[in-house]
């Protein structure tokens, strides 16, 4: 049974069980150097300097504990006092627990968030079909152009067009409605045949997730929302601010930790990111945390340095937890369209990826990019951003995505 029949005709079957996590870092651990050979006293209060005017400046009133050189662990307190700039208006107390969403609410959120994409998708296809005369070679050339214009991508558009040539003849589709049905069925079923596991790989013990992506795509916000979700599920969550070079990056993560009521390990500005990861992993193990979420730098324009950083982090994590990190997730901005594919390819060359987080899907008319990501790159989309709220980061559901994508065509 194809995905089209499952979604639009019959009950969607339950998703298959999660596959065992892949061994995504393969390094010679004998070459791993000690992260820090000596310990020095460090300040208990963080001072934030050289932060852009647009970034809020925080004074951290939480208790701290000494770890390796240049790093400090911030432990959240029930009602922290915080100094913010005049422009920053926020309730810094931990966010209240949110009610569990119903399947109907999640489906409605998908439909609303994909409205722009669906309208763009539908408008192009309806214009294409309005000029329908006969199924000939010109028809398929125009169809391929329409698919490319819909952010499906050249490779996927070519593949789909070739498949549709055979399918239209096989089903003897002649009328406009028949042709439209075949096109949609084939696109949906091809998407459903990827066989990729879109579930997060959560462990019975400690789960370690690394997040990568260029600056500005919503990586830190994603970590904050995910931390809040896990906390509300009763899990003990720790964050690691391993992006130590971008001004304000650690402050943003500290604020998310404060809002969610979870702990965070940060380092001094321009300190070694791997030392932050080392301290975070050790603390997560010693204090029996369930989830460790690691924020990393996004300087893709300097790939050599970024590669070395990620390699070092991977060695340290793997030395302590041989099967970790259990997820290495790439955050992509849906509004960038085909540029997101370029970023995915570049990061795939830097570090093995286990999944994609597609952010800002609600503000984009380019949601069709998911088709290319999963079919061409063979990287599963695991999380999607469907709004600005704390609960607007959802697990990716291909059935709800397909229904939302084609809502203006079916």
CSV table of N, CA and C in Angstrom, one decimal, residues 246-329:
chain,number,residue,atom,x,y,z
A,246,UNK,N,30.8,33.0,19.3
A,246,UNK,CA,29.8,34.0,18.9
A,246,UNK,C,29.3,34.7,20.1
A,247,UNK,N,29.4,36.1,20.0
A,247,UNK,CA,29.0,36.9,21.1
A,247,UNK,C,27.5,36.7,21.4
A,248,UNK,N,27.1,36.4,22.6
A,248,UNK,CA,25.7,36.3,22.9
A,248,UNK,C,25.2,34.9,22.8
A,249,UNK,N,25.9,34.0,22.2
A,249,UNK,CA,25.4,32.6,22.0
A,249,UNK,C,25.2,31.9,23.3
A,250,UNK,N,26.1,32.0,24.2
A,250,UNK,CA,25.9,31.3,25.5
A,250,UNK,C,24.9,32.0,26.4
A,251,UNK,N,24.7,33.3,26.2
A,251,UNK,CA,23.7,34.0,27.0
A,251,UNK,C,22.3,33.6,26.5
A,252,UNK,N,22.1,33.4,25.2
A,252,UNK,CA,20.8,32.9,24.7
A,252,UNK,C,20.5,31.6,25.3
A,253,UNK,N,21.5,30.7,25.4
A,253,UNK,CA,21.3,29.3,25.9
A,253,UNK,C,21.0,29.4,27.4
A,254,UNK,N,21.7,30.3,28.1
A,254,UNK,CA,21.5,30.4,29.5
A,254,UNK,C,20.0,30.9,29.8
A,255,UNK,N,19.6,31.8,28.9
A,255,UNK,CA,18.2,32.3,29.1
A,255,UNK,C,17.2,31.2,28.8
A,256,UNK,N,17.4,30.4,27.8
A,256,UNK,CA,16.5,29.2,27.5
A,256,UNK,C,16.5,28.2,28.7
A,257,UNK,N,17.7,28.0,29.2
A,257,UNK,CA,17.8,27.1,30.4
A,257,UNK,C,17.0,27.6,31.5
A,258,UNK,N,17.1,28.9,31.7
A,258,UNK,CA,16.4,29.6,32.9
A,258,UNK,C,14.9,29.5,32.6
A,259,UNK,N,14.4,29.7,31.4
A,259,UNK,CA,13.0,29.6,31.1
A,259,UNK,C,12.4,28.2,31.3
A,260,UNK,N,13.2,27.3,31.0
A,260,UNK,CA,12.8,25.9,31.0
A,260,UNK,C,13.1,25.2,32.4
A,261,UNK,N,13.8,25.9,33.2
A,261,UNK,CA,14.2,25.3,34.5
A,261,UNK,C,15.1,24.1,34.4
A,262,UNK,N,16.1,24.2,33.5
A,262,UNK,CA,17.1,23.1,33.4
A,262,UNK,C,18.5,23.7,33.6
A,263,UNK,N,19.5,22.9,33.7
A,263,UNK,CA,20.9,23.3,34.0
A,263,UNK,C,21.6,23.5,32.7
A,264,UNK,N,22.7,24.3,32.7
A,264,UNK,CA,23.5,24.5,31.5
A,264,UNK,C,25.0,24.6,31.9
A,265,UNK,N,25.8,24.1,31.1
A,265,UNK,CA,27.3,24.2,31.3
A,265,UNK,C,27.8,25.2,30.2
A,266,UNK,N,28.5,26.3,30.7
A,266,UNK,CA,29.0,27.2,29.7
A,266,UNK,C,30.5,27.4,29.9
A,267,UNK,N,31.2,28.0,28.9
A,267,UNK,CA,32.6,28.3,29.0
A,267,UNK,C,32.9,29.8,28.9
A,268,UNK,N,34.1,30.2,29.2
A,268,UNK,CA,34.4,31.6,29.0
A,268,UNK,C,34.4,31.9,27.5
A,269,UNK,N,34.2,33.1,27.2
A,269,UNK,CA,34.3,33.5,25.8
A,269,UNK,C,35.6,33.2,25.1
A,270,UNK,N,35.5,32.6,23.9
A,270,UNK,CA,36.7,32.1,23.2
A,270,UNK,C,37.4,31.0,23.8
A,271,UNK,N,36.8,30.3,24.8
A,271,UNK,CA,37.5,29.1,25.3
A,271,UNK,C,37.3,27.9,24.4
A,272,UNK,N,38.0,26.8,24.7
A,272,UNK,CA,37.9,25.6,23.9
A,272,UNK,C,36.5,25.0,24.0
A,273,UNK,N,35.8,24.9,22.9
A,273,UNK,CA,34.5,24.3,23.0
A,273,UNK,C,34.5,22.9,23.5
A,274,UNK,N,35.5,22.1,23.2
A,274,UNK,CA,35.6,20.7,23.6
A,274,UNK,C,35.7,20.6,25.1
A,275,UNK,N,36.3,21.6,25.8
A,275,UNK,CA,36.3,21.5,27.3
A,275,UNK,C,34.9,21.7,27.9
A,276,UNK,N,34.1,22.5,27.2
A,276,UNK,CA,32.7,22.6,27.7
A,276,UNK,C,32.0,21.3,27.5
A,277,UNK,N,32.2,20.6,26.4
A,277,UNK,CA,31.5,19.3,26.1
A,277,UNK,C,32.0,18.3,27.1
A,278,UNK,N,33.3,18.3,27.4
A,278,UNK,CA,33.9,17.3,28.4
A,278,UNK,C,33.2,17.5,29.7
A,279,UNK,N,33.1,18.7,30.2
A,279,UNK,CA,32.5,19.0,31.5
A,279,UNK,C,31.0,18.6,31.5
A,280,UNK,N,30.4,18.9,30.4
A,280,UNK,CA,28.9,18.6,30.3
A,280,UNK,C,28.7,17.1,30.3
A,281,UNK,N,29.5,16.3,29.6
A,281,UNK,CA,29.3,14.9,29.5
A,281,UNK,C,29.6,14.3,30.9
A,282,UNK,N,30.7,14.7,31.6
A,282,UNK,CA,31.0,14.2,32.9
A,282,UNK,C,29.9,14.5,33.9
A,283,UNK,N,29.4,15.7,33.9
A,283,UNK,CA,28.3,16.0,34.8
A,283,UNK,C,27.1,15.2,34.5
A,284,UNK,N,26.8,15.1,33.2
A,284,UNK,CA,25.5,14.3,32.8
A,284,UNK,C,25.6,12.9,33.3
A,285,UNK,N,26.8,12.3,33.3
A,285,UNK,CA,27.0,11.0,33.7
A,285,UNK,C,27.0,10.9,35.3
A,286,UNK,N,27.7,11.8,35.9
A,286,UNK,CA,27.8,11.7,37.4
A,286,UNK,C,26.5,12.0,38.1
A,287,UNK,N,25.7,12.9,37.5
A,287,UNK,CA,24.4,13.3,38.1
A,287,UNK,C,23.2,12.6,37.5
A,288,UNK,N,23.4,11.6,36.6
A,288,UNK,CA,22.4,10.8,36.0
A,288,UNK,C,21.3,11.7,35.3
A,289,UNK,N,21.8,12.5,34.4
A,289,UNK,CA,20.8,13.3,33.5
A,289,UNK,C,20.3,12.3,32.5
A,290,UNK,N,19.1,12.6,32.0
A,290,UNK,CA,18.5,11.8,30.9
A,290,UNK,C,18.9,12.3,29.5
A,291,UNK,N,19.0,13.6,29.4
A,291,UNK,CA,19.2,14.3,28.1
A,291,UNK,C,20.3,15.3,28.2
A,292,UNK,N,21.3,15.2,27.3
A,292,UNK,CA,22.3,16.3,27.1
A,292,UNK,C,22.2,16.9,25.7
A,293,UNK,N,21.9,18.2,25.6
A,293,UNK,CA,21.8,18.9,24.3
A,293,UNK,C,23.0,19.8,24.2
A,294,UNK,N,23.7,19.6,23.1
A,294,UNK,CA,25.0,20.4,22.9
A,294,UNK,C,24.8,21.4,21.7
A,295,UNK,N,25.0,22.6,22.0
A,295,UNK,CA,25.0,23.7,21.0
A,295,UNK,C,26.4,23.8,20.5
A,296,UNK,N,26.6,24.0,19.2
A,296,UNK,CA,27.9,24.1,18.6
A,296,UNK,C,28.0,25.3,17.7
A,297,UNK,N,29.2,25.7,17.3
A,297,UNK,CA,29.4,26.9,16.4
A,297,UNK,C,28.9,26.6,15.0
A,298,UNK,N,28.7,27.7,14.3
A,298,UNK,CA,28.1,27.5,12.9
A,298,UNK,C,28.9,28.3,11.9
A,299,UNK,N,30.2,28.3,12.0
A,299,UNK,CA,31.1,29.1,11.1
A,299,UNK,C,31.5,28.2,9.9
A,300,UNK,N,30.5,27.9,9.1
A,300,UNK,CA,30.7,27.1,7.9
A,300,UNK,C,31.7,27.6,6.9
A,301,UNK,N,31.9,29.0,6.9
A,301,UNK,CA,32.8,29.6,6.0
A,301,UNK,C,34.3,29.2,6.4
A,302,UNK,N,34.5,28.7,7.6
A,302,UNK,CA,35.8,28.3,8.0
A,302,UNK,C,35.7,26.8,8.3
A,303,UNK,N,35.6,26.0,7.3
A,303,UNK,CA,35.3,24.6,7.5
A,303,UNK,C,36.4,23.8,8.2
A,304,UNK,N,37.6,24.2,8.0
A,304,UNK,CA,38.7,23.5,8.6
A,304,UNK,C,38.7,23.5,10.1
A,305,UNK,N,38.5,24.7,10.6
A,305,UNK,CA,38.4,24.9,12.0
A,305,UNK,C,37.2,24.2,12.6
A,306,UNK,N,36.1,24.4,11.9
A,306,UNK,CA,34.9,23.7,12.4
A,306,UNK,C,35.0,22.2,12.4
A,307,UNK,N,35.6,21.7,11.4
A,307,UNK,CA,35.8,20.2,11.3
A,307,UNK,C,36.6,19.7,12.5
A,308,UNK,N,37.7,20.5,12.8
A,308,UNK,CA,38.6,20.1,13.9
A,308,UNK,C,37.8,20.2,15.2
A,309,UNK,N,37.0,21.2,15.4
A,309,UNK,CA,36.2,21.4,16.6
A,309,UNK,C,35.3,20.2,16.8
A,310,UNK,N,34.5,19.9,15.7
A,310,UNK,CA,33.5,18.8,15.8
A,310,UNK,C,34.2,17.4,16.0
A,311,UNK,N,35.3,17.2,15.4
A,311,UNK,CA,36.1,16.0,15.5
A,311,UNK,C,36.5,15.8,17.0
A,312,UNK,N,37.0,16.9,17.6
A,312,UNK,CA,37.5,16.9,19.0
A,312,UNK,C,36.3,16.6,19.9
A,313,UNK,N,35.2,17.2,19.7
A,313,UNK,CA,34.0,17.0,20.5
A,313,UNK,C,33.6,15.5,20.4
A,314,UNK,N,33.6,15.0,19.1
A,314,UNK,CA,33.2,13.7,18.9
A,314,UNK,C,34.1,12.7,19.6
A,315,UNK,N,35.4,12.9,19.6
A,315,UNK,CA,36.3,12.0,20.3
A,315,UNK,C,36.0,12.0,21.8
A,316,UNK,N,35.8,13.2,22.4
A,316,UNK,CA,35.6,13.3,23.8
A,316,UNK,C,34.3,12.6,24.2
A,317,UNK,N,33.2,12.9,23.5
A,317,UNK,CA,32.0,12.2,23.8
A,317,UNK,C,32.1,10.7,23.7
A,318,UNK,N,32.7,10.3,22.6
A,318,UNK,CA,32.9,8.8,22.3
A,318,UNK,C,33.8,8.1,23.3
A,319,UNK,N,34.7,8.8,23.8
A,319,UNK,CA,35.6,8.2,24.9
A,319,UNK,C,34.8,7.9,26.1
A,320,UNK,N,33.9,8.8,26.5
A,320,UNK,CA,33.1,8.6,27.7
A,320,UNK,C,31.8,7.7,27.4
A,321,UNK,N,31.3,7.9,26.2
A,321,UNK,CA,30.1,7.1,25.9
A,321,UNK,C,30.3,6.6,24.4
A,322,UNK,N,30.8,5.3,24.3
A,322,UNK,CA,31.1,4.8,23.0
A,322,UNK,C,30.0,4.9,21.9
A,323,UNK,N,28.8,4.8,22.3
A,323,UNK,CA,27.7,4.8,21.3
A,323,UNK,C,27.1,6.2,21.1
A,324,UNK,N,27.7,7.2,21.7
A,324,UNK,CA,27.2,8.6,21.6
A,324,UNK,C,28.1,9.4,20.6
A,325,UNK,N,27.7,10.6,20.1
A,325,UNK,CA,26.3,11.1,20.3
A,325,UNK,C,25.3,10.3,19.6
A,326,UNK,N,24.1,10.2,20.2
A,326,UNK,CA,23.0,9.4,19.6
A,326,UNK,C,22.3,10.1,18.5
A,327,UNK,N,22.4,11.5,18.5
A,327,UNK,CA,21.9,12.3,17.4
A,327,UNK,C,22.8,13.4,17.1
A,328,UNK,N,23.1,13.6,15.8
A,328,UNK,CA,23.7,14.8,15.3
A,328,UNK,C,22.8,15.5,14.3
A,329,UNK,N,22.1,16.5,14.8
A,329,UNK,CA,21.0,17.1,14.1
A,329,UNK,C,21.4,18.5,13.4
